[in-house]
Amino acid sequence: KAHLTSSVLGREIHYFSEIDSTNNAAKKLAADGCPEGTIVVAEEQLTGRGRLARGWYSPFGKGIWLSVVLRPPFAPMEAAKCTLMAAVGINRAINAVTGAGCGIKWPNDILCKGRKVVGILTEMSAEMDAINYVVIGIGVNVNMEEQDFPEEIAATATSLAMAAGCRIPRMKLLTAILAELENVYSTVKTSGFAPILAEWKSQSITLGQQVAVNGIDRNFTGLAVDIDADGALLIKTPQGIERVLAGDVSIRPS
Ligand code: BTN
């Protein structure tokens, strides 16, 4: 804790050697009334969770498996902004610490040389018109080597160490991530979402790409042209502009 430069994020730290999922623990703490900025970190997750009911590979000591509790003064409909905001902050931090040259894939993955290094899983609890809490779950592949990844994800995942060509000190990276998350959160609260959206766009590797969308009730391809003020991706198709919200779809280059 003495290392941290953030003042709110990490003011309460729950550290585990091994845990099912840091998001599960953070949601329990949040439901029990823990302060905003509480974080849960673990060396290893036994059942780390990803978006769209996928798992998240979380081997001991090789990554940052982190969940952050926020209580943002946004309407529940605006919770998607937390994910975009987190992606911007984390992308700043990892590029500053590693120089790896990462970019953001809509809505919330950070990729390096076309392979995933960071995943973000935002979970929310809201009542009526107010958010009770948001848990931002962040998985960063830090010091894995090629052979550490299971076969199913080896082709699509990488680590910062592999991208940068050297081991990355995890504490330094964690400190930078918390500091940048605090910065982007304070920007959103004081200046609104526009500056973060602008940075998101400038760091995006999705805009300008031909993408395939796989949703529950729709599958189509088109050109990713923009992201709107709610964080939805706008895709140009022969039928017109399709608007895609995070949560219900996966996209891949086509
Ligand atoms: C995704 O890309 O599908 C999101 C992955 C999110 C993984 C992180 S690791 C810390 C936190 N705890 C979890 O169980 N998941 C998130």
PDB file of C-alpha atoms and ligand atoms in Angstrom:
ATOM      1  CA  LYS A   1       0.000   0.000   0.000  1.00  0.00           C
ATOM      2  CA  ALA A   2       2.886   2.328   0.731  1.00  0.00           C
ATOM      3  CA  HIS A   3       3.775   2.132  -2.972  1.00  0.00           C
ATOM      4  CA  LEU A   4       0.452   3.403  -4.251  1.00  0.00           C
ATOM      5  CA  THR A   5       0.163   6.917  -5.653  1.00  0.00           C
ATOM      6  CA  SER A   6      -3.629   6.836  -6.053  1.00  0.00           C
ATOM      7  CA  SER A   7      -5.573   8.267  -3.132  1.00  0.00           C
ATOM      8  CA  VAL A   8      -9.016   6.699  -3.488  1.00  0.00           C
ATOM      9  CA  LEU A   9      -8.365   3.549  -5.502  1.00  0.00           C
ATOM     10  CA  GLY A  10      -6.694   1.001  -3.263  1.00  0.00           C
ATOM     11  CA  ARG A  11      -7.574   2.717   0.011  1.00  0.00           C
ATOM     12  CA  GLU A  12      -8.888  -0.669   1.090  1.00  0.00           C
ATOM     13  CA  ILE A  13      -7.001  -3.674  -0.298  1.00  0.00           C
ATOM     14  CA  HIS A  14      -8.061  -7.312  -0.159  1.00  0.00           C
ATOM     15  CA  TYR A  15      -5.165  -9.505  -1.249  1.00  0.00           C
ATOM     16  CA  PHE A  16      -5.481 -13.242  -1.878  1.00  0.00           C
ATOM     17  CA  SER A  17      -2.956 -15.826  -2.875  1.00  0.00           C
ATOM     18  CA  GLU A  18      -5.729 -17.879  -4.446  1.00  0.00           C
ATOM     19  CA  ILE A  19      -9.396 -17.067  -5.042  1.00  0.00           C
ATOM     20  CA  ASP A  20     -12.292 -18.187  -7.247  1.00  0.00           C
ATOM     21  CA  SER A  21     -12.706 -14.782  -8.931  1.00  0.00           C
ATOM     22  CA  THR A  22     -11.723 -11.316  -7.689  1.00  0.00           C
ATOM     23  CA  ASN A  23     -14.963  -9.999  -9.221  1.00  0.00           C
ATOM     24  CA  ASN A  24     -17.031 -12.360  -7.048  1.00  0.00           C
ATOM     25  CA  ALA A  25     -15.201 -11.199  -3.916  1.00  0.00           C
ATOM     26  CA  ALA A  26     -15.497  -7.525  -4.897  1.00  0.00           C
ATOM     27  CA  LYS A  27     -19.230  -7.856  -5.537  1.00  0.00           C
ATOM     28  CA  LYS A  28     -19.732  -9.343  -2.057  1.00  0.00           C
ATOM     29  CA  LEU A  29     -17.687  -6.571  -0.443  1.00  0.00           C
ATOM     30  CA  ALA A  30     -19.570  -3.923  -2.434  1.00  0.00           C
ATOM     31  CA  ALA A  31     -22.956  -5.394  -1.501  1.00  0.00           C
ATOM     32  CA  ASP A  32     -21.835  -5.283   2.142  1.00  0.00           C
ATOM     33  CA  GLY A  33     -21.088  -1.568   1.832  1.00  0.00           C
ATOM     34  CA  CYS A  34     -17.298  -1.348   1.335  1.00  0.00           C
ATOM     35  CA  PRO A  35     -16.006   2.115   0.417  1.00  0.00           C
ATOM     36  CA  GLU A  36     -15.523   3.246  -3.141  1.00  0.00           C
ATOM     37  CA  GLY A  37     -11.996   2.474  -4.266  1.00  0.00           C
ATOM     38  CA  THR A  38     -11.804  -0.881  -2.507  1.00  0.00           C
ATOM     39  CA  ILE A  39      -9.726  -3.296  -4.571  1.00  0.00           C
ATOM     40  CA  VAL A  40      -9.374  -7.065  -4.634  1.00  0.00           C
ATOM     41  CA  VAL A  41      -6.186  -8.585  -6.062  1.00  0.00           C
ATOM     42  CA  ALA A  42      -5.107 -12.207  -6.302  1.00  0.00           C
ATOM     43  CA  GLU A  43      -2.017 -14.118  -7.408  1.00  0.00           C
ATOM     44  CA  GLU A  44      -4.222 -16.794  -8.967  1.00  0.00           C
ATOM     45  CA  GLN A  45      -7.883 -17.219  -9.882  1.00  0.00           C
ATOM     46  CA  LEU A  46      -9.333 -20.719  -9.990  1.00  0.00           C
ATOM     47  CA  THR A  47     -12.455 -19.730 -11.908  1.00  0.00           C
ATOM     48  CA  GLY A  48     -11.627 -16.344 -13.413  1.00  0.00           C
ATOM     49  CA  ARG A  49     -14.528 -15.123 -15.507  1.00  0.00           C
ATOM     50  CA  GLY A  50     -14.593 -13.332 -18.861  1.00  0.00           C
ATOM     51  CA  ARG A  51     -17.303 -11.668 -20.884  1.00  0.00           C
ATOM     52  CA  LEU A  52     -20.001 -13.670 -22.630  1.00  0.00           C
ATOM     53  CA  ALA A  53     -19.777 -16.536 -20.096  1.00  0.00           C
ATOM     54  CA  ARG A  54     -16.188 -17.292 -21.034  1.00  0.00           C
ATOM     55  CA  GLY A  55     -13.425 -18.162 -18.564  1.00  0.00           C
ATOM     56  CA  TRP A  56     -10.302 -16.133 -17.914  1.00  0.00           C
ATOM     57  CA  TYR A  57      -6.979 -17.953 -17.632  1.00  0.00           C
ATOM     58  CA  SER A  58      -5.338 -16.607 -14.445  1.00  0.00           C
ATOM     59  CA  PRO A  59      -2.163 -18.536 -13.521  1.00  0.00           C
ATOM     60  CA  PHE A  60      -0.285 -17.907 -10.256  1.00  0.00           C
ATOM     61  CA  GLY A  61       1.987 -14.860 -10.148  1.00  0.00           C
ATOM     62  CA  LYS A  62       1.993 -14.207 -13.901  1.00  0.00           C
ATOM     63  CA  GLY A  63      -0.618 -11.510 -14.202  1.00  0.00           C
ATOM     64  CA  ILE A  64      -2.622  -8.796 -12.504  1.00  0.00           C
ATOM     65  CA  TRP A  65      -6.026 -10.150 -11.511  1.00  0.00           C
ATOM     66  CA  LEU A  66      -7.742  -7.110 -10.087  1.00  0.00           C
ATOM     67  CA  SER A  67     -11.232  -5.860  -9.276  1.00  0.00           C
ATOM     68  CA  VAL A  68     -12.050  -2.274  -8.379  1.00  0.00           C
ATOM     69  CA  VAL A  69     -15.259  -1.145  -6.648  1.00  0.00           C
ATOM     70  CA  LEU A  70     -16.670   2.200  -7.822  1.00  0.00           C
ATOM     71  CA  ARG A  71     -19.866   3.957  -6.854  1.00  0.00           C
ATOM     72  CA  PRO A  72     -20.205   6.312  -9.819  1.00  0.00           C
ATOM     73  CA  PRO A  73     -22.852   9.045  -9.800  1.00  0.00           C
ATOM     74  CA  PHE A  74     -24.083   7.904 -13.237  1.00  0.00           C
ATOM     75  CA  ALA A  75     -27.440   6.537 -14.306  1.00  0.00           C
ATOM     76  CA  PRO A  76     -27.428   2.731 -14.692  1.00  0.00           C
ATOM     77  CA  MET A  77     -27.702   3.144 -18.468  1.00  0.00           C
ATOM     78  CA  GLU A  78     -24.362   4.887 -18.450  1.00  0.00           C
ATOM     79  CA  ALA A  79     -22.461   2.031 -16.830  1.00  0.00           C
ATOM     80  CA  ALA A  80     -20.900   1.091 -20.188  1.00  0.00           C
ATOM     81  CA  LYS A  81     -18.905   4.283 -19.828  1.00  0.00           C
ATOM     82  CA  CYS A  82     -17.035   2.740 -16.905  1.00  0.00           C
ATOM     83  CA  THR A  83     -15.675   0.040 -19.168  1.00  0.00           C
ATOM     84  CA  LEU A  84     -14.519   2.470 -21.850  1.00  0.00           C
ATOM     85  CA  MET A  85     -13.041   4.738 -19.203  1.00  0.00           C
ATOM     86  CA  ALA A  86     -11.180   1.793 -17.659  1.00  0.00           C
ATOM     87  CA  ALA A  87      -9.808   0.718 -21.040  1.00  0.00           C
ATOM     88  CA  VAL A  88      -8.427   4.221 -21.632  1.00  0.00           C
ATOM     89  CA  GLY A  89      -6.782   4.391 -18.194  1.00  0.00           C
ATOM     90  CA  ILE A  90      -5.288   0.904 -18.366  1.00  0.00           C
ATOM     91  CA  ASN A  91      -4.026   1.479 -21.894  1.00  0.00           C
ATOM     92  CA  ARG A  92      -2.245   4.641 -20.738  1.00  0.00           C
ATOM     93  CA  ALA A  93      -0.667   2.805 -17.819  1.00  0.00           C
ATOM     94  CA  ILE A  94       0.589  -0.225 -19.699  1.00  0.00           C
ATOM     95  CA  ASN A  95       1.981   1.811 -22.577  1.00  0.00           C
ATOM     96  CA  ALA A  96       3.765   4.129 -20.132  1.00  0.00           C
ATOM     97  CA  VAL A  97       5.274   1.292 -18.093  1.00  0.00           C
ATOM     98  CA  THR A  98       6.110  -1.166 -20.893  1.00  0.00           C
ATOM     99  CA  GLY A  99       6.264   0.849 -24.128  1.00  0.00           C
ATOM    100  CA  ALA A 100       4.614  -2.166 -25.735  1.00  0.00           C
ATOM    101  CA  GLY A 101       2.417  -0.113 -28.093  1.00  0.00           C
ATOM    102  CA  CYS A 102      -0.994  -1.505 -27.169  1.00  0.00           C
ATOM    103  CA  GLY A 103      -4.341  -0.377 -28.562  1.00  0.00           C
ATOM    104  CA  ILE A 104      -7.996  -0.770 -27.600  1.00  0.00           C
ATOM    105  CA  LYS A 105     -10.349  -3.197 -29.303  1.00  0.00           C
ATOM    106  CA  TRP A 106     -13.993  -2.259 -28.816  1.00  0.00           C
ATOM    107  CA  PRO A 107     -15.429  -2.372 -26.268  1.00  0.00           C
ATOM    108  CA  ASN A 108     -12.874  -3.350 -23.701  1.00  0.00           C
ATOM    109  CA  ASP A 109      -9.955  -5.458 -24.807  1.00  0.00           C
ATOM    110  CA  ILE A 110      -6.413  -4.230 -25.016  1.00  0.00           C
ATOM    111  CA  LEU A 111      -4.364  -5.849 -27.731  1.00  0.00           C
ATOM    112  CA  CYS A 112      -0.730  -5.870 -28.606  1.00  0.00           C
ATOM    113  CA  LYS A 113       0.302  -6.912 -32.133  1.00  0.00           C
ATOM    114  CA  GLY A 114      -3.181  -8.269 -32.724  1.00  0.00           C
ATOM    115  CA  ARG A 115      -3.249 -10.441 -29.592  1.00  0.00           C
ATOM    116  CA  LYS A 116      -5.057  -9.833 -26.333  1.00  0.00           C
ATOM    117  CA  VAL A 117      -3.152  -8.683 -23.236  1.00  0.00           C
ATOM    118  CA  VAL A 118      -5.983  -7.196 -21.154  1.00  0.00           C
ATOM    119  CA  GLY A 119      -9.636  -8.114 -20.630  1.00  0.00           C
ATOM    120  CA  ILE A 120     -12.155  -6.064 -18.652  1.00  0.00           C
ATOM    121  CA  LEU A 121     -15.356  -7.409 -17.121  1.00  0.00           C
ATOM    122  CA  THR A 122     -17.646  -4.741 -15.656  1.00  0.00           C
ATOM    123  CA  GLU A 123     -20.480  -5.868 -13.414  1.00  0.00           C
ATOM    124  CA  MET A 124     -23.079  -3.555 -11.934  1.00  0.00           C
ATOM    125  CA  SER A 125     -25.764  -3.501  -9.299  1.00  0.00           C
ATOM    126  CA  ALA A 126     -28.413  -0.808  -9.611  1.00  0.00           C
ATOM    127  CA  GLU A 127     -31.658   0.000  -7.901  1.00  0.00           C
ATOM    128  CA  MET A 128     -34.288   2.223  -9.463  1.00  0.00           C
ATOM    129  CA  ASP A 129     -32.422   5.026 -11.178  1.00  0.00           C
ATOM    130  CA  ALA A 130     -29.136   4.821  -9.309  1.00  0.00           C
ATOM    131  CA  ILE A 131     -26.045   2.672  -9.500  1.00  0.00           C
ATOM    132  CA  ASN A 132     -25.319   0.978  -6.192  1.00  0.00           C
ATOM    133  CA  TYR A 133     -21.900  -0.240  -7.270  1.00  0.00           C
ATOM    134  CA  VAL A 134     -19.830  -1.070 -10.314  1.00  0.00           C
ATOM    135  CA  VAL A 135     -17.104  -3.692 -10.128  1.00  0.00           C
ATOM    136  CA  ILE A 136     -14.490  -3.295 -12.820  1.00  0.00           C
ATOM    137  CA  GLY A 137     -12.630  -6.586 -13.208  1.00  0.00           C
ATOM    138  CA  ILE A 138      -9.289  -6.298 -14.942  1.00  0.00           C
ATOM    139  CA  GLY A 139      -7.115  -9.152 -16.144  1.00  0.00           C
ATOM    140  CA  VAL A 140      -3.642  -8.244 -17.412  1.00  0.00           C
ATOM    141  CA  ASN A 141      -1.390 -10.906 -18.904  1.00  0.00           C
ATOM    142  CA  VAL A 142       1.936  -9.661 -17.582  1.00  0.00           C
ATOM    143  CA  ASN A 143       4.743 -12.204 -17.406  1.00  0.00           C
ATOM    144  CA  MET A 144       3.529 -15.305 -19.226  1.00  0.00           C
ATOM    145  CA  GLU A 145       5.737 -16.879 -21.858  1.00  0.00           C
ATOM    146  CA  GLU A 146       4.392 -18.389 -25.060  1.00  0.00           C
ATOM    147  CA  GLN A 147       4.312 -21.912 -23.590  1.00  0.00           C
ATOM    148  CA  ASP A 148       2.374 -20.778 -20.486  1.00  0.00           C
ATOM    149  CA  PHE A 149      -0.835 -20.255 -22.457  1.00  0.00           C
ATOM    150  CA  PRO A 150      -3.234 -23.158 -22.930  1.00  0.00           C
ATOM    151  CA  GLU A 151      -3.642 -24.236 -26.534  1.00  0.00           C
ATOM    152  CA  GLU A 152      -7.165 -22.777 -26.908  1.00  0.00           C
ATOM    153  CA  ILE A 153      -5.977 -19.217 -26.338  1.00  0.00           C
ATOM    154  CA  ALA A 154      -2.311 -19.356 -27.392  1.00  0.00           C
ATOM    155  CA  ALA A 155      -3.110 -18.040 -30.882  1.00  0.00           C
ATOM    156  CA  THR A 156      -5.122 -15.053 -29.684  1.00  0.00           C
ATOM    157  CA  ALA A 157      -3.463 -14.089 -26.380  1.00  0.00           C
ATOM    158  CA  THR A 158      -0.099 -12.643 -25.501  1.00  0.00           C
ATOM    159  CA  SER A 159       1.592 -11.040 -22.502  1.00  0.00           C
ATOM    160  CA  LEU A 160       3.240  -7.697 -21.924  1.00  0.00           C
ATOM    161  CA  ALA A 161       6.545  -9.485 -21.291  1.00  0.00           C
ATOM    162  CA  MET A 162       6.325 -11.235 -24.654  1.00  0.00           C
ATOM    163  CA  ALA A 163       5.412  -7.951 -26.364  1.00  0.00           C
ATOM    164  CA  ALA A 164       8.087  -5.886 -24.617  1.00  0.00           C
ATOM    165  CA  GLY A 165      10.762  -8.578 -24.611  1.00  0.00           C
ATOM    166  CA  CYS A 166      11.467  -8.316 -20.880  1.00  0.00           C
ATOM    167  CA  ARG A 167       9.881  -9.108 -17.523  1.00  0.00           C
ATOM    168  CA  ILE A 168       7.544  -6.414 -16.241  1.00  0.00           C
ATOM    169  CA  PRO A 169       7.462  -5.544 -12.502  1.00  0.00           C
ATOM    170  CA  ARG A 170       3.851  -6.187 -11.530  1.00  0.00           C
ATOM    171  CA  MET A 171       3.755  -3.795  -8.557  1.00  0.00           C
ATOM    172  CA  LYS A 172       4.919  -0.896 -10.715  1.00  0.00           C
ATOM    173  CA  LEU A 173       2.254  -1.730 -13.279  1.00  0.00           C
ATOM    174  CA  LEU A 174      -0.490  -2.126 -10.670  1.00  0.00           C
ATOM    175  CA  THR A 175       0.431   1.245  -9.161  1.00  0.00           C
ATOM    176  CA  ALA A 176       0.286   2.905 -12.586  1.00  0.00           C
ATOM    177  CA  ILE A 177      -3.048   1.261 -13.437  1.00  0.00           C
ATOM    178  CA  LEU A 178      -4.672   2.464 -10.212  1.00  0.00           C
ATOM    179  CA  ALA A 179      -3.280   5.981 -10.674  1.00  0.00           C
ATOM    180  CA  GLU A 180      -4.541   6.227 -14.278  1.00  0.00           C
ATOM    181  CA  LEU A 181      -7.929   4.744 -13.402  1.00  0.00           C
ATOM    182  CA  GLU A 182      -8.238   7.385 -10.730  1.00  0.00           C
ATOM    183  CA  ASN A 183      -7.296  10.069 -13.286  1.00  0.00           C
ATOM    184  CA  VAL A 184      -9.821   8.987 -15.912  1.00  0.00           C
ATOM    185  CA  TYR A 185     -12.555   8.589 -13.301  1.00  0.00           C
ATOM    186  CA  SER A 186     -11.947  12.086 -11.997  1.00  0.00           C
ATOM    187  CA  THR A 187     -11.942  13.479 -15.568  1.00  0.00           C
ATOM    188  CA  VAL A 188     -15.333  11.880 -16.241  1.00  0.00           C
ATOM    189  CA  LYS A 189     -16.758  13.271 -13.001  1.00  0.00           C
ATOM    190  CA  THR A 190     -15.469  16.802 -13.531  1.00  0.00           C
ATOM    191  CA  SER A 191     -15.510  17.228 -17.346  1.00  0.00           C
ATOM    192  CA  GLY A 192     -17.918  14.580 -18.574  1.00  0.00           C
ATOM    193  CA  PHE A 193     -17.256  11.707 -20.898  1.00  0.00           C
ATOM    194  CA  ALA A 194     -16.203  13.560 -24.083  1.00  0.00           C
ATOM    195  CA  PRO A 195     -12.429  13.777 -23.415  1.00  0.00           C
ATOM    196  CA  ILE A 196     -12.269  10.072 -22.545  1.00  0.00           C
ATOM    197  CA  LEU A 197     -14.259   9.155 -25.632  1.00  0.00           C
ATOM    198  CA  ALA A 198     -11.849  11.200 -27.755  1.00  0.00           C
ATOM    199  CA  GLU A 199      -8.867   9.383 -26.254  1.00  0.00           C
ATOM    200  CA  TRP A 200     -10.605   6.045 -26.670  1.00  0.00           C
ATOM    201  CA  LYS A 201     -11.036   6.791 -30.381  1.00  0.00           C
ATOM    202  CA  SER A 202      -7.428   7.851 -30.785  1.00  0.00           C
ATOM    203  CA  GLN A 203      -6.250   4.592 -29.184  1.00  0.00           C
ATOM    204  CA  SER A 204      -8.750   2.393 -31.014  1.00  0.00           C
ATOM    205  CA  ILE A 205      -7.656  -0.439 -33.275  1.00  0.00           C
ATOM    206  CA  THR A 206     -11.289  -1.221 -34.166  1.00  0.00           C
ATOM    207  CA  LEU A 207     -12.354   1.968 -35.952  1.00  0.00           C
ATOM    208  CA  GLY A 208     -11.670   1.806 -39.658  1.00  0.00           C
ATOM    209  CA  GLN A 209     -11.671  -2.001 -39.615  1.00  0.00           C
ATOM    210  CA  GLN A 210     -13.987  -4.409 -41.370  1.00  0.00           C
ATOM    211  CA  VAL A 211     -15.627  -6.407 -38.546  1.00  0.00           C
ATOM    212  CA  ALA A 212     -17.943  -9.379 -38.115  1.00  0.00           C
ATOM    213  CA  VAL A 213     -20.571  -9.074 -35.388  1.00  0.00           C
ATOM    214  CA  ASN A 214     -21.882 -12.194 -33.682  1.00  0.00           C
ATOM    215  CA  GLY A 215     -24.863 -11.521 -31.468  1.00  0.00           C
ATOM    216  CA  ILE A 216     -27.687 -13.635 -30.125  1.00  0.00           C
ATOM    217  CA  ASP A 217     -30.135 -12.527 -32.789  1.00  0.00           C
ATOM    218  CA  ARG A 218     -27.975 -10.945 -35.434  1.00  0.00           C
ATOM    219  CA  ASN A 219     -24.848 -11.712 -37.389  1.00  0.00           C
ATOM    220  CA  PHE A 220     -23.463  -9.321 -39.923  1.00  0.00           C
ATOM    221  CA  THR A 221     -20.300  -7.718 -41.211  1.00  0.00           C
ATOM    222  CA  GLY A 222     -19.500  -4.114 -41.901  1.00  0.00           C
ATOM    223  CA  LEU A 223     -17.050  -1.269 -41.442  1.00  0.00           C
ATOM    224  CA  ALA A 224     -16.577   0.049 -37.879  1.00  0.00           C
ATOM    225  CA  VAL A 225     -16.915   3.791 -38.447  1.00  0.00           C
ATOM    226  CA  ASP A 226     -17.452   5.423 -35.070  1.00  0.00           C
ATOM    227  CA  ILE A 227     -18.434   5.098 -31.445  1.00  0.00           C
ATOM    228  CA  ASP A 228     -21.312   7.206 -30.130  1.00  0.00           C
ATOM    229  CA  ALA A 229     -21.665   9.153 -26.869  1.00  0.00           C
ATOM    230  CA  ASP A 230     -23.027   6.043 -25.103  1.00  0.00           C
ATOM    231  CA  GLY A 231     -20.061   3.947 -26.154  1.00  0.00           C
ATOM    232  CA  ALA A 232     -21.978   1.979 -28.775  1.00  0.00           C
ATOM    233  CA  LEU A 233     -20.090   0.931 -31.900  1.00  0.00           C
ATOM    234  CA  LEU A 234     -21.474   2.187 -35.215  1.00  0.00           C
ATOM    235  CA  ILE A 235     -21.020  -0.166 -38.128  1.00  0.00           C
ATOM    236  CA  LYS A 236     -21.637   0.750 -41.744  1.00  0.00           C
ATOM    237  CA  THR A 237     -23.382  -1.992 -43.709  1.00  0.00           C
ATOM    238  CA  PRO A 238     -25.073  -2.021 -47.115  1.00  0.00           C
ATOM    239  CA  GLN A 239     -28.387  -1.708 -45.206  1.00  0.00           C
ATOM    240  CA  GLY A 240     -27.275   1.381 -43.302  1.00  0.00           C
ATOM    241  CA  ILE A 241     -25.585   2.126 -39.976  1.00  0.00           C
ATOM    242  CA  GLU A 242     -25.986  -0.595 -37.319  1.00  0.00           C
ATOM    243  CA  ARG A 243     -25.540   0.350 -33.672  1.00  0.00           C
ATOM    244  CA  VAL A 244     -24.004  -2.293 -31.416  1.00  0.00           C
ATOM    245  CA  LEU A 245     -23.913  -2.141 -27.636  1.00  0.00           C
ATOM    246  CA  ALA A 246     -21.325  -4.053 -25.623  1.00  0.00           C
ATOM    247  CA  GLY A 247     -22.421  -7.036 -23.621  1.00  0.00           C
ATOM    248  CA  ASP A 248     -24.390  -8.844 -26.244  1.00  0.00           C
ATOM    249  CA  VAL A 249     -21.944  -9.285 -29.075  1.00  0.00           C
ATOM    250  CA  SER A 250     -18.460 -10.336 -29.979  1.00  0.00           C
ATOM    251  CA  ILE A 251     -16.649  -8.806 -32.890  1.00  0.00           C
ATOM    252  CA  ARG A 252     -13.671  -9.976 -34.883  1.00  0.00           C
ATOM    253  CA  PRO A 253     -11.858  -8.682 -37.918  1.00  0.00           C
ATOM    254  CA  SER A 254     -13.450  -9.963 -41.135  1.00  0.00           C
TER     255      SER A 254
HETATM  256  C1  BTN B   1     -12.881 -10.600 -20.992  1.00  0.00           C
HETATM  257  O1  BTN B   1     -12.031 -10.199 -21.781  1.00  0.00           O
HETATM  258  O2  BTN B   1     -13.726 -11.448 -21.344  1.00  0.00           O
HETATM  259  C2  BTN B   1     -12.886 -10.065 -19.593  1.00  0.00           C
HETATM  260  C3  BTN B   1     -11.866 -10.740 -18.713  1.00  0.00           C
HETATM  261  C4  BTN B   1     -11.837 -10.180 -17.312  1.00  0.00           C
HETATM  262  C5  BTN B   1     -10.874 -10.911 -16.395  1.00  0.00           C
HETATM  263  C6  BTN B   1     -10.735 -10.266 -15.049  1.00  0.00           C
HETATM  264  S1  BTN B   1      -9.428 -10.964 -14.078  1.00  0.00           S
HETATM  265  C7  BTN B   1      -9.982 -10.123 -12.650  1.00  0.00           C
HETATM  266  C8  BTN B   1     -11.502 -10.163 -12.691  1.00  0.00           C
HETATM  267  N1  BTN B   1     -12.023 -11.367 -12.055  1.00  0.00           N
HETATM  268  C9  BTN B   1     -12.642 -12.172 -12.936  1.00  0.00           C
HETATM  269  O3  BTN B   1     -13.157 -13.277 -12.654  1.00  0.00           O
HETATM  270  N2  BTN B   1     -12.614 -11.620 -14.161  1.00  0.00           N
HETATM  271  C10 BTN B   1     -11.954 -10.318 -14.159  1.00  0.00           C
END
